Coordinates of C-alpha atoms in Angstrom, one line a residue:
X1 CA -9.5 -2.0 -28.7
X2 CA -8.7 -5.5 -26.9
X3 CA -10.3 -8.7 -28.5
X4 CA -12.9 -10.1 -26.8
X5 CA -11.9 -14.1 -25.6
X6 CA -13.5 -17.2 -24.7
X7 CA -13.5 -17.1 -20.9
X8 CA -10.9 -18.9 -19.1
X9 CA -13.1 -21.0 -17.2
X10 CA -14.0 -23.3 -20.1
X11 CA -12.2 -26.9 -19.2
X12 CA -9.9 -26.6 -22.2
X13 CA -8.6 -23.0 -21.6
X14 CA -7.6 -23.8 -17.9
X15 CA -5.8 -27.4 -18.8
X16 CA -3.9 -25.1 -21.3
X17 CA -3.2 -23.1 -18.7
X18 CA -2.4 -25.5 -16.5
X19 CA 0.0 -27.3 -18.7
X20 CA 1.4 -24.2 -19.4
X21 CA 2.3 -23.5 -15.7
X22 CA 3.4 -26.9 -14.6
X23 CA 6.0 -27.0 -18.0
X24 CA 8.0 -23.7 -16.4
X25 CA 7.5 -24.3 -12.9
X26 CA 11.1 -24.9 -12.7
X27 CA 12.2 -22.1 -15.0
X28 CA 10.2 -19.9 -12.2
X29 CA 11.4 -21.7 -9.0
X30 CA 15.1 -21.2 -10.3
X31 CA 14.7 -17.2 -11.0
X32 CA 13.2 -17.3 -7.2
X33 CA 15.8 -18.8 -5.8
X34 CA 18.2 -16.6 -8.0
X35 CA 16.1 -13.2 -6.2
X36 CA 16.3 -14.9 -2.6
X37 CA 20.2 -15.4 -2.7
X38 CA 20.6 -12.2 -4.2
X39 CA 22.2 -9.6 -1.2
X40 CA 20.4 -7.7 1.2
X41 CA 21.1 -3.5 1.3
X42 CA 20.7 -1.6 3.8
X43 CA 18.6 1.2 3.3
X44 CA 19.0 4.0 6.4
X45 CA 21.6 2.9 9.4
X46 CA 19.0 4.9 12.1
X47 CA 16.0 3.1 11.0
X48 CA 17.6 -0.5 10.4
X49 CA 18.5 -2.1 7.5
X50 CA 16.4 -4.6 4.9
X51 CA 15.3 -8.4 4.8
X52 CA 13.4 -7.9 1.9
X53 CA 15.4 -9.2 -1.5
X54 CA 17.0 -6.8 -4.2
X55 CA 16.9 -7.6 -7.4
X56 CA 20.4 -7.7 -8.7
X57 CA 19.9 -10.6 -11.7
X58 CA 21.1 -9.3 -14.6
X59 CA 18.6 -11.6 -16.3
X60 CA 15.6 -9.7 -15.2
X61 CA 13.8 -7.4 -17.3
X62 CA 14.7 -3.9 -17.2
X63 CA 11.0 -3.1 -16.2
X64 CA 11.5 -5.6 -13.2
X65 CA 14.3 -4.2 -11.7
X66 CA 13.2 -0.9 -12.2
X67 CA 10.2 -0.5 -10.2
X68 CA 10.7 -3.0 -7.1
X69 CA 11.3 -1.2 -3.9
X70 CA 12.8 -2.4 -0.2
X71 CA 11.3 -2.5 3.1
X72 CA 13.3 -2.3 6.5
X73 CA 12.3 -3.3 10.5
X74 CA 11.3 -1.4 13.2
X75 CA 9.1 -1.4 16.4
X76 CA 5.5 -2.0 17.0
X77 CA 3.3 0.7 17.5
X78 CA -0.5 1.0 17.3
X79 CA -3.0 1.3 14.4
X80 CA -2.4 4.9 12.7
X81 CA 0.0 6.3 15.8
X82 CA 3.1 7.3 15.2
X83 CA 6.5 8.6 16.5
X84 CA 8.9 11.5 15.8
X85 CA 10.2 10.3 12.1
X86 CA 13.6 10.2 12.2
X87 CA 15.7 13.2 10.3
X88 CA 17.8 10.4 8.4
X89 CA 13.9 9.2 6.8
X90 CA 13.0 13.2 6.6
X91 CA 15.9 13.7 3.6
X92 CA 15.6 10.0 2.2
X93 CA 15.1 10.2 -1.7
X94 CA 13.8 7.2 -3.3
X95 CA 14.2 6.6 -6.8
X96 CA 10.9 5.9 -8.4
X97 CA 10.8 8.3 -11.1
X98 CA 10.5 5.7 -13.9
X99 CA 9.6 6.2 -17.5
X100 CA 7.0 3.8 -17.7
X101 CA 6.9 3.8 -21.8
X102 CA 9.8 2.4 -22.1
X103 CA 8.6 -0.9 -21.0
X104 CA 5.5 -1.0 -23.3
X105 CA 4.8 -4.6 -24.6
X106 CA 6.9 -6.1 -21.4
X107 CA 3.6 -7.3 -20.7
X108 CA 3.2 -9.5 -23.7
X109 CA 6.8 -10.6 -24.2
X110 CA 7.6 -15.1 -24.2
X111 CA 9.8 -14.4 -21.7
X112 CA 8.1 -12.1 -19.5
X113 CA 7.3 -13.1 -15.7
X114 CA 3.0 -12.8 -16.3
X115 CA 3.4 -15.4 -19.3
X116 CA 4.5 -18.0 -16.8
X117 CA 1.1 -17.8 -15.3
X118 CA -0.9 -16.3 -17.6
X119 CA -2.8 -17.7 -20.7
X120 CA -2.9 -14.8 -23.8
X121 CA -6.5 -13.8 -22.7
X122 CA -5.4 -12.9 -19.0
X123 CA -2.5 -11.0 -20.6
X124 CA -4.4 -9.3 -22.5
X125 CA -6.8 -7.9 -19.5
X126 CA -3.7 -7.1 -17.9
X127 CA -2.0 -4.8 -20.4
X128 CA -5.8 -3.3 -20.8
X129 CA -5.2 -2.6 -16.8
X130 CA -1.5 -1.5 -17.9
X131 CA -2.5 0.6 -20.7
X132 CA -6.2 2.3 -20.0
X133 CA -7.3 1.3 -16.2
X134 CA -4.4 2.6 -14.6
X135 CA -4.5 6.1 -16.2
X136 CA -8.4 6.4 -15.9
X137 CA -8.0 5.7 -12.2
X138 CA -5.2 8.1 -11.7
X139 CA -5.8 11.9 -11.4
X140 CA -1.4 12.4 -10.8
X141 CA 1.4 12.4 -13.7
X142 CA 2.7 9.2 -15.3
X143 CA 6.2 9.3 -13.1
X144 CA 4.1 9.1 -9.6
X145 CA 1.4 6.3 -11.3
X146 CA 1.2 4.0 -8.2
X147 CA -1.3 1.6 -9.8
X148 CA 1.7 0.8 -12.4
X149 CA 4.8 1.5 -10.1
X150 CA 3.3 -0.7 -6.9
X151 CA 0.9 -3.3 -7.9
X152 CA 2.5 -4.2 -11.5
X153 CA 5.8 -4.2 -9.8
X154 CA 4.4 -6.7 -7.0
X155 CA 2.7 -8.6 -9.7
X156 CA 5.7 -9.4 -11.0
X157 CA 6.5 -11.8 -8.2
X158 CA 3.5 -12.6 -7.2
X159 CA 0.5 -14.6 -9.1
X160 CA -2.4 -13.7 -7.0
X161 CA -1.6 -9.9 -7.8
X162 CA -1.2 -11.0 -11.3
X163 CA -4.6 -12.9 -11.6
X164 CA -6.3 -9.4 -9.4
X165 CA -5.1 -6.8 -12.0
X166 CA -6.2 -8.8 -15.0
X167 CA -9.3 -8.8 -13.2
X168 CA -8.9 -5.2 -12.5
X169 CA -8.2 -4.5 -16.3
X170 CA -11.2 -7.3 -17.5
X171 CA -13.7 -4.8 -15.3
X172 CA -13.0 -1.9 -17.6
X173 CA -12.9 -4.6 -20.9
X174 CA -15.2 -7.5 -20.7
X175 CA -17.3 -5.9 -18.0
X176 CA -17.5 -6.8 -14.4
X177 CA -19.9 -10.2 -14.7
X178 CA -17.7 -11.6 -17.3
X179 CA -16.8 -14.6 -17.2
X180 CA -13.0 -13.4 -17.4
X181 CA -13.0 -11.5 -13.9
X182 CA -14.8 -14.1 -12.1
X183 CA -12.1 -16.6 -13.1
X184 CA -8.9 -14.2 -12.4
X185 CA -10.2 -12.9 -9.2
X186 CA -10.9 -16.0 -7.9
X187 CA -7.7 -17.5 -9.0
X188 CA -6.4 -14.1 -6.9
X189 CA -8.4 -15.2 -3.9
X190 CA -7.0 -18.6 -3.8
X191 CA -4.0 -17.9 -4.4
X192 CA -3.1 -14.9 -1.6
X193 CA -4.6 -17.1 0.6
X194 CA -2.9 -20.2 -0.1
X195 CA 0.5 -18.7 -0.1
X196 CA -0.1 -16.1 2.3
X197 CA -3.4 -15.2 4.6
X198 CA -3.4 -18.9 5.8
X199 CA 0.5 -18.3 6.7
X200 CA -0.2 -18.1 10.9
X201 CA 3.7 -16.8 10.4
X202 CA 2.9 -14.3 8.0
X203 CA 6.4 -12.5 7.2
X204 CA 6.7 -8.9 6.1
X205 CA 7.0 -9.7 2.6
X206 CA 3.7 -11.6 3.2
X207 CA 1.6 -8.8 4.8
X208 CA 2.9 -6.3 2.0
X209 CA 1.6 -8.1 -0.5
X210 CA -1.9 -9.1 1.2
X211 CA -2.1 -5.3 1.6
X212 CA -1.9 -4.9 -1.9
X213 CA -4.0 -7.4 -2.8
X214 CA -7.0 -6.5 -0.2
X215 CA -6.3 -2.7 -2.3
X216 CA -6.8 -4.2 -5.4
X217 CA -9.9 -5.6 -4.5
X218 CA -11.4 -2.7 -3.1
X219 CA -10.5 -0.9 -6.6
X220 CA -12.3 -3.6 -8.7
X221 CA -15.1 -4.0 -6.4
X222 CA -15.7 0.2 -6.7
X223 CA -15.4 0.0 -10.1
X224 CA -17.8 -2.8 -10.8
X225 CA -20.4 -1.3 -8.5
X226 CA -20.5 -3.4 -5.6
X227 CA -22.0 -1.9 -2.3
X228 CA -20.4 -4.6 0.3
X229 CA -17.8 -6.8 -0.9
X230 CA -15.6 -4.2 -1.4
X231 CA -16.1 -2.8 2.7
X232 CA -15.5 -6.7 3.5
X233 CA -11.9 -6.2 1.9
X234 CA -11.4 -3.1 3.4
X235 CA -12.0 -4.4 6.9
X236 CA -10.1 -7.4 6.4
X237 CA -7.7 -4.8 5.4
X238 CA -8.0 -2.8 8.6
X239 CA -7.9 -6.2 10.4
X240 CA -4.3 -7.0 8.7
X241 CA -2.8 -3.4 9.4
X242 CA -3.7 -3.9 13.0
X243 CA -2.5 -7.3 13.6
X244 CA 0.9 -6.0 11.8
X245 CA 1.1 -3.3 14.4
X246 CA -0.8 0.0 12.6
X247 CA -0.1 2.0 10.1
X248 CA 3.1 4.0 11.4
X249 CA 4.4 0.9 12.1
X250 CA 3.8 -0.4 8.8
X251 CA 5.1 2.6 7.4
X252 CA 8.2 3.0 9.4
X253 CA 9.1 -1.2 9.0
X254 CA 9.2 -0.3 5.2
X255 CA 11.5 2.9 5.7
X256 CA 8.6 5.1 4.2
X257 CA 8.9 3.8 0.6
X258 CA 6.8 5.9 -1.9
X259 CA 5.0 2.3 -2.6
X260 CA 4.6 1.8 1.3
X261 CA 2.9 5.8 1.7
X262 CA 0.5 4.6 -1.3
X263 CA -0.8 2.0 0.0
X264 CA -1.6 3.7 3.5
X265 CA -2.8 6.8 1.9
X266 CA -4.7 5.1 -0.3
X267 CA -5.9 3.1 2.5
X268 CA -7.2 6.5 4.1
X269 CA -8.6 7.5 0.9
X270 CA -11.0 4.5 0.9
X271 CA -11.6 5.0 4.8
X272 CA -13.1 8.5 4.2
X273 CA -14.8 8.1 0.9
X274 CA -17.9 6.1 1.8
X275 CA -21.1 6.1 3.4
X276 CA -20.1 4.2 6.2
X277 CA -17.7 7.3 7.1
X278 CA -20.8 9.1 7.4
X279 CA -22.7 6.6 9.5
X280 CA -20.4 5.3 11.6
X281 CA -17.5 7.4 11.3
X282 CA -13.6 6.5 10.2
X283 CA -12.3 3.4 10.8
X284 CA -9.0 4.9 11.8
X285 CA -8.8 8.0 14.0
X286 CA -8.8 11.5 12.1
X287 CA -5.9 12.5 14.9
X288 CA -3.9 9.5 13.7
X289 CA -4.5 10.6 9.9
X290 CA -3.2 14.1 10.6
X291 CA -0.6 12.5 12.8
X292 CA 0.7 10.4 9.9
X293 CA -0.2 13.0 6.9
X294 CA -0.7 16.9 7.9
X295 CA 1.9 17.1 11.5
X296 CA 4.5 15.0 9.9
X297 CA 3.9 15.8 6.2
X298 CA 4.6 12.3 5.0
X299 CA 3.7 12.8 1.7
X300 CA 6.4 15.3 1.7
X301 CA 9.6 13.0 2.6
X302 CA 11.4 12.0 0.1
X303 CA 9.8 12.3 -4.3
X304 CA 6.3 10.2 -3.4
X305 CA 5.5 13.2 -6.2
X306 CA 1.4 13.4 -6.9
X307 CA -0.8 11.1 -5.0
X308 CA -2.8 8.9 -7.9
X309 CA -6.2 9.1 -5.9
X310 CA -6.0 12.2 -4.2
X311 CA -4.0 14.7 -6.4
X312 CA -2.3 17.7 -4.6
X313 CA -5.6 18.1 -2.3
X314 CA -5.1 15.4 0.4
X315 CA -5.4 18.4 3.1
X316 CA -9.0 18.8 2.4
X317 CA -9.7 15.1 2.6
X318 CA -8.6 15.0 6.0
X319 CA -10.8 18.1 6.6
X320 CA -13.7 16.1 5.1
X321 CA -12.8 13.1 7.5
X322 CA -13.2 15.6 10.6
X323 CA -16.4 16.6 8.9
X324 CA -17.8 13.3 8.4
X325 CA -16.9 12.1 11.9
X326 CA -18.4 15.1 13.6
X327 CA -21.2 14.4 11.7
X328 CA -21.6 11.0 13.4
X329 CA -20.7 12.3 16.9
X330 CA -24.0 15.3 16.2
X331 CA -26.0 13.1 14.8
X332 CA -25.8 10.7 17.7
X333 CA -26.7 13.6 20.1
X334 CA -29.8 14.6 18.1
X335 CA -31.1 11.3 18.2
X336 CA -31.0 11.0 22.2
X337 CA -32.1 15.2 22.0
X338 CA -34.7 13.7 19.9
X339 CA -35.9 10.3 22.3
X340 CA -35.9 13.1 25.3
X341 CA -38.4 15.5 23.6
X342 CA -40.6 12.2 23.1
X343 CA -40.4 10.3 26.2
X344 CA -41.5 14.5 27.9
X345 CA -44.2 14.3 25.5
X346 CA -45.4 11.3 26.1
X347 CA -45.8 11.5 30.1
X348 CA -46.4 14.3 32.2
X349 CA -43.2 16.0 33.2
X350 CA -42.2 18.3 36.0
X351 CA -41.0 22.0 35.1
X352 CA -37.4 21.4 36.2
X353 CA -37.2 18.3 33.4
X354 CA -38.4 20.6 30.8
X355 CA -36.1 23.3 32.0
X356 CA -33.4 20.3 32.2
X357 CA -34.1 19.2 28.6
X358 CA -33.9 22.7 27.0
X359 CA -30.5 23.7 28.5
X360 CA -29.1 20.2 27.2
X361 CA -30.8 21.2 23.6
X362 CA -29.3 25.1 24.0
X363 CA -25.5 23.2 24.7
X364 CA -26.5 21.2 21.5
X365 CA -26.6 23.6 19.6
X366 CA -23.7 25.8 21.3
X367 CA -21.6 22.7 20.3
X368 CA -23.1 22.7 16.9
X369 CA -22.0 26.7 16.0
X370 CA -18.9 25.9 17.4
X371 CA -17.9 22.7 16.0
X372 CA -19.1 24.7 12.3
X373 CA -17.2 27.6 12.7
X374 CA -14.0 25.1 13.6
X375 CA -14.5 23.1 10.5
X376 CA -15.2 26.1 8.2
X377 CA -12.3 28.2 9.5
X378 CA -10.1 24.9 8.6
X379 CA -11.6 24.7 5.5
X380 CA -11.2 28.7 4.3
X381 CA -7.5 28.2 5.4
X382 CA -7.0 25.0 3.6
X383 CA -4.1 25.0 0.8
X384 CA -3.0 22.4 -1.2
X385 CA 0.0 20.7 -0.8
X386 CA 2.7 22.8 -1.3
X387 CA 5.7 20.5 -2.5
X388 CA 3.2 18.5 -4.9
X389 CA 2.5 21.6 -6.4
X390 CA 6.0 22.7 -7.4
X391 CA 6.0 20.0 -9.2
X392 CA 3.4 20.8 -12.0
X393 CA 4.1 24.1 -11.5
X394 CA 5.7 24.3 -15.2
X395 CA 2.5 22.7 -16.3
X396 CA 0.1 25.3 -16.4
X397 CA -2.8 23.1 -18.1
X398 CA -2.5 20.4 -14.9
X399 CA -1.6 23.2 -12.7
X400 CA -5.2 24.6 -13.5
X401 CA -6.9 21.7 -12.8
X402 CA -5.1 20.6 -10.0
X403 CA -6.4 23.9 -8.2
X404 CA -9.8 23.8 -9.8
X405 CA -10.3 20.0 -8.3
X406 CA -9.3 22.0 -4.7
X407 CA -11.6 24.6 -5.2
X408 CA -14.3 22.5 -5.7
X409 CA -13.8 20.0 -2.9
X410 CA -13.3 23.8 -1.0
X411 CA -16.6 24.4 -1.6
X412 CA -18.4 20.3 -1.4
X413 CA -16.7 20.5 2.1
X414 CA -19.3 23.7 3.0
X415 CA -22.1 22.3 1.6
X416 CA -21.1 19.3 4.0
X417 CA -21.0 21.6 7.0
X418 CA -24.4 23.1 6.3
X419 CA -26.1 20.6 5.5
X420 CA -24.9 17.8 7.6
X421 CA -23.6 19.8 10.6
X422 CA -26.0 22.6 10.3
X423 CA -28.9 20.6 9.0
X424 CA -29.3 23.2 6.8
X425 CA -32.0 23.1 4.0
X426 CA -31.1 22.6 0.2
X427 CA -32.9 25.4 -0.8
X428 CA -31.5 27.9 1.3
X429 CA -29.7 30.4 -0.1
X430 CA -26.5 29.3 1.5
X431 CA -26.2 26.0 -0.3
X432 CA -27.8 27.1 -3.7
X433 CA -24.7 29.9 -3.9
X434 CA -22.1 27.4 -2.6
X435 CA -24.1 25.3 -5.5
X436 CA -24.3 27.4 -8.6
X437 CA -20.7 28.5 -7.8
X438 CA -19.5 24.8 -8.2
X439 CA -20.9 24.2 -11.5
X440 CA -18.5 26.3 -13.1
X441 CA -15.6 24.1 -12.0
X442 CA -18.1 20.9 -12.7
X443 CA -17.8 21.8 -16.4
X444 CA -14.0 22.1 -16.3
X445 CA -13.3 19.0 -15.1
X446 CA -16.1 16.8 -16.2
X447 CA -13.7 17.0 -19.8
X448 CA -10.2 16.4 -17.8
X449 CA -8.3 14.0 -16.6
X450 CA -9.9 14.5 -13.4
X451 CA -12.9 12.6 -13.6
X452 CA -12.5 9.9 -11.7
X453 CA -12.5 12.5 -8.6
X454 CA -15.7 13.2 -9.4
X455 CA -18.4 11.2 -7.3
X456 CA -18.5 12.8 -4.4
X457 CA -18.1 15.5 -5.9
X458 CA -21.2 15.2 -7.9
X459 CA -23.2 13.5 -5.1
X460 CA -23.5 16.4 -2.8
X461 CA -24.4 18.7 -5.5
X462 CA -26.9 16.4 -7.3
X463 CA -28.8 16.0 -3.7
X464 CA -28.4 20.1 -3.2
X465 CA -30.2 20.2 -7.0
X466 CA -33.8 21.5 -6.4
X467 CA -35.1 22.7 -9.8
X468 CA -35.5 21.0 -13.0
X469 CA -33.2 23.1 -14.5
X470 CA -30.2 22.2 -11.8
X471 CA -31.1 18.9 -11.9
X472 CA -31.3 18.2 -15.6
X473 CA -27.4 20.1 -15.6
X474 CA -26.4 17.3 -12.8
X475 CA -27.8 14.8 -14.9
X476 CA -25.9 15.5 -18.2
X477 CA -22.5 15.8 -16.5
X478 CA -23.5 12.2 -14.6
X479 CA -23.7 10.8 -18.1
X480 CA -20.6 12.1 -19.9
X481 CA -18.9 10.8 -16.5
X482 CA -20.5 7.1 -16.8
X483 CA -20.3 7.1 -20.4
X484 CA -16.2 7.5 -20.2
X485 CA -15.6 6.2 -17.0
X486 CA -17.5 3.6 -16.6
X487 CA -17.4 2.7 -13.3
X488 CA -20.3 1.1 -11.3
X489 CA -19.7 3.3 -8.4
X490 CA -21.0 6.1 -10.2
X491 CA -24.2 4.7 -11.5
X492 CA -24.9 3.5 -8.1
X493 CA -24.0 7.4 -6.8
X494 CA -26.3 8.7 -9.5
X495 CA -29.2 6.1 -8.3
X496 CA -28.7 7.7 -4.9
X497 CA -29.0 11.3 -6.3
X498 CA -32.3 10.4 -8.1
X499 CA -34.0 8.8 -5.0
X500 CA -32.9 12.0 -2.9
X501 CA -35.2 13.9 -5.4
X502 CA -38.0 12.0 -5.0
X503 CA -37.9 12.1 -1.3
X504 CA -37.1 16.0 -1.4
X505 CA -38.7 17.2 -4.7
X506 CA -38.7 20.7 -3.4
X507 CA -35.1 20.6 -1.7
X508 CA -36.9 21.8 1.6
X509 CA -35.6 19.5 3.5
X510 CA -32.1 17.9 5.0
X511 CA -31.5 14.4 2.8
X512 CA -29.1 12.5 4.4
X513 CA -27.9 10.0 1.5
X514 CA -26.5 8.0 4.3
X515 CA -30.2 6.9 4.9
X516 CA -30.7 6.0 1.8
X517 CA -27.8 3.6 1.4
X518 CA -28.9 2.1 5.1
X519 CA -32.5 1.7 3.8
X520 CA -31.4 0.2 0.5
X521 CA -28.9 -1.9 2.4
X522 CA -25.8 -0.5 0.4
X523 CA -22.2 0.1 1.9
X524 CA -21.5 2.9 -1.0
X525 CA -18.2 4.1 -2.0
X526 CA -18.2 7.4 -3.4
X527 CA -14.2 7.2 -4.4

């Protein structure tokens, strides 16, 4: 259990800290200095080679030089499009398969890099982020842990990301209106703007790490319940991966690193799991997604190994993406469909305007079936990723749940296309056997390693609930969730849930949570 401290912002702590910063400034400009004159190596001859620094000192902790990765230049291209990828990048084989216990109390070590900048407090919320955030948050094995592998490994250089996951870990620890997180992540704020958002020159090196950083933020946001901030950080986000070029180009400047792939698929991980997704559709293109993801198998190239948010099921995500935007498109039509029928109503109207209005309401729903059928065939044939899976394959316990986490997002994706896309009832028959089948696969996972997959997950069904008895089953499994996750994101999913039972006690008619968040003025994340 971490010790509870005296928040940082008291006059005192901060001089301390202060002090304690100004005494090794020199001791940290030197080692910088020591990384910047240290060789550059080129990674791929056919993509171009790095101006990002290795680490060669032999000073450096092993833990240092371990996880830190290389970037290399290419062309610009726009957000999300992408070329052919090169056959040299197709067979490139990154070594990131790191034993991360090996470098337990790194962390806490004099002589570590984070005891430069930080006061015993903020290292303690950030071996709490080390030691319990990042493996609640991850659903993958330890050797493909991006929270650890990326972020720690840029926090190591940089003191905004230092300051953002001892906020991170402080969410978890001291809870999210401590003191504690207030002062880190501002501290975090200041300083990635300082050194490199107000940079009009911003370098690679520097839009890497704001990437990171506007990540971060989004994660402790999520976690601490918020239902704005965070979508303000993910659009500043957007707005940094399109000044840089877009994502392929991001990706391709970086020679497809496994850090660089996590940080755009987790970016596209954010993008889909929210409300807005549902009202307004994805920020970045679904064709671009399955561009980057599904044509070119990105996740495949080299050992990126498990994704930490999405597991071995990222080819259903983008299936839910298509859902969610077709859901937008349909819904825009109904509501013109819908203005029509009013404005004939309303005034008298000739036969042929009538006759004019039904035919557009009989291609409605033409395009409707059709788009449904699409999106469930897609769904039906949807596997999960095949190389991820040969890696756990020796693991028959993760193995299991692996596949039971697809299964269930199998069948959340077709109660999405019946009742969103279909506007199908709740208490049809349909949903309530798509319903009671999930619950079986709830139960599993609700005890696994799993559960921070969960929210969506548990949304849908909660709002398909429409008897006591459902409802009061939803309700347990929200609790054990909260009570060993606890992250704000899922209270604020379960408040949702509740409201969508009042408003439909019966489940006889089509909820759309989106309406909900609108009308309670929420921007929810359901990742």
């Amino acid at each position: 259990m971490i010790k509870k401290y005296k928040s940082v912002t008291n006059d005192k702590k901060v001089n301390k800290t202060n002090k304690l910063t100004s005494k090794k400034a020199s001791e940290v400009d030197n080692m910088t200095n020591n990384i910047n004159e240290a060789k550059k190596s080129k990674i791929i001859d056919t993509v171009g080679t790095t101006d990002f620094p290795i680490l060669t000192d032999a000073n450096l902790s092993p833990f240092f030089k371990a996880v830190l990765g290389s970037p290399g230049e290419l062309s610009p291209m726009q957000l999300g499009e992408i070329e052919d990828i090169p056959s040299s990048v197709m067979s490139y084989n990154e070594t990131n398969d790191i034993d991360f216990s090996e470098f337990s109390n790194i962390l806490l070590s004099p002589s570590s890099t984070f005891s430069l900048y930080l006061d015993e407090p903020g290292l303690r919320l950030l071996e709490y982020f080390e030691n319990k955030v990042a493996k609640i948050l991850c659903i993958s094995p330890e050797s493909s842990n991006y929270f650890l592998k990326t972020f720690v490994s840029v926090a190591m250089t940089e003191e905004s990301i230092m300051h953002a996951l001892a906020a991170w870990g402080g969410v978890f620890s001291e809870g999210p209106s401590s003191e504690l997180v207030n002062y880190h992540m501002s501290q975090a704020t200041i300083l990635i703007h300082e050194r490199h958002l107000a940079n009009s020159k911003l370098d690679k090196h520097g839009y890497y790490v704001a990437v990171c950083y506007y990540l971060i933020a989004i994660g402790i946001e999520i976690c601490s319940g918020d239902v704005s901030k965070w979508y303000k950080h993910f659009n500043a986000c957007t707005e940094l991966l399109r000044s840089y070029g877009g994502l392929a180009k991001f990706l391709k400047d970086f020679n497809y690193s496994n850090n660089v792939k996590w940080l755009i698929a987790s970016f596209q991980f954010h993008d889909i799991m929210s409300s807005v997704t549902l009202s307004s559709g994805t920020s970045c293109s679904m064709k671009n997604y399955n561009n980057l993801f599904k044509n070119y198998n990105l996740l495949d190239i080299g050992d990126y190994g498990i994704d930490p948010y999405q597991g071995c099921i990222q080819p259903i995500y983008l299936i839910l993406g298509e859902i969610m935007n077709s859901y937008v498109e349909l819904k825009e039509e109904r509501k013109k469909l819908k203005a029509s029928i009013l404005h004939l109503s309303l005034e008298h109207s000739s036969s042929s305007e009538i006759d004019g209005l039904m035919q557009q309401r009989i291609e409605h729903y033409k395009i409707v079936s059709t788009r449904y059928d699409e999106l469930l065939n897609k769904v039906q044939l949807a596997r999960p990723n095949e190389k991820q899976i040969a890696l756990i394959m020796n693991n028959k316990e993760e193995l299991d749940l692996h596949l039971t986490l697809f299964e269930l997002y199998r069948l959340t994706c077709q109660m999405y296309l019946l009742l969103y896309i279909k506007q199908t009832q709740p208490s049809s028959s349909e949903v309530q056997m798509l319903l009671l089948t999930s619950f079986a696969y709830i139960s599993t996972l609700v005890e696994s390693p799993m559960t921070a997959s969960l929210s969506m997950l548990l949304l849908i069904c909660g709002i398909s609930c429409c008897n006591h008895s459902d409802r009061n089953y939803i309700r347990t499994k929200f609790t054990k969730i909260y009570d060993k996750y606890k992250a704000g994101n899922v209270r604020r999913v379960w408040d949702i849930v509740e409201e969508s039972w009042r408003r439909n006690p019966d489940g006889n008619i089509c909820i759309d949570w989106v309406e909900i968040c609108e009308q309670y003025g929420w921007k929810l994340p359901v990742s």
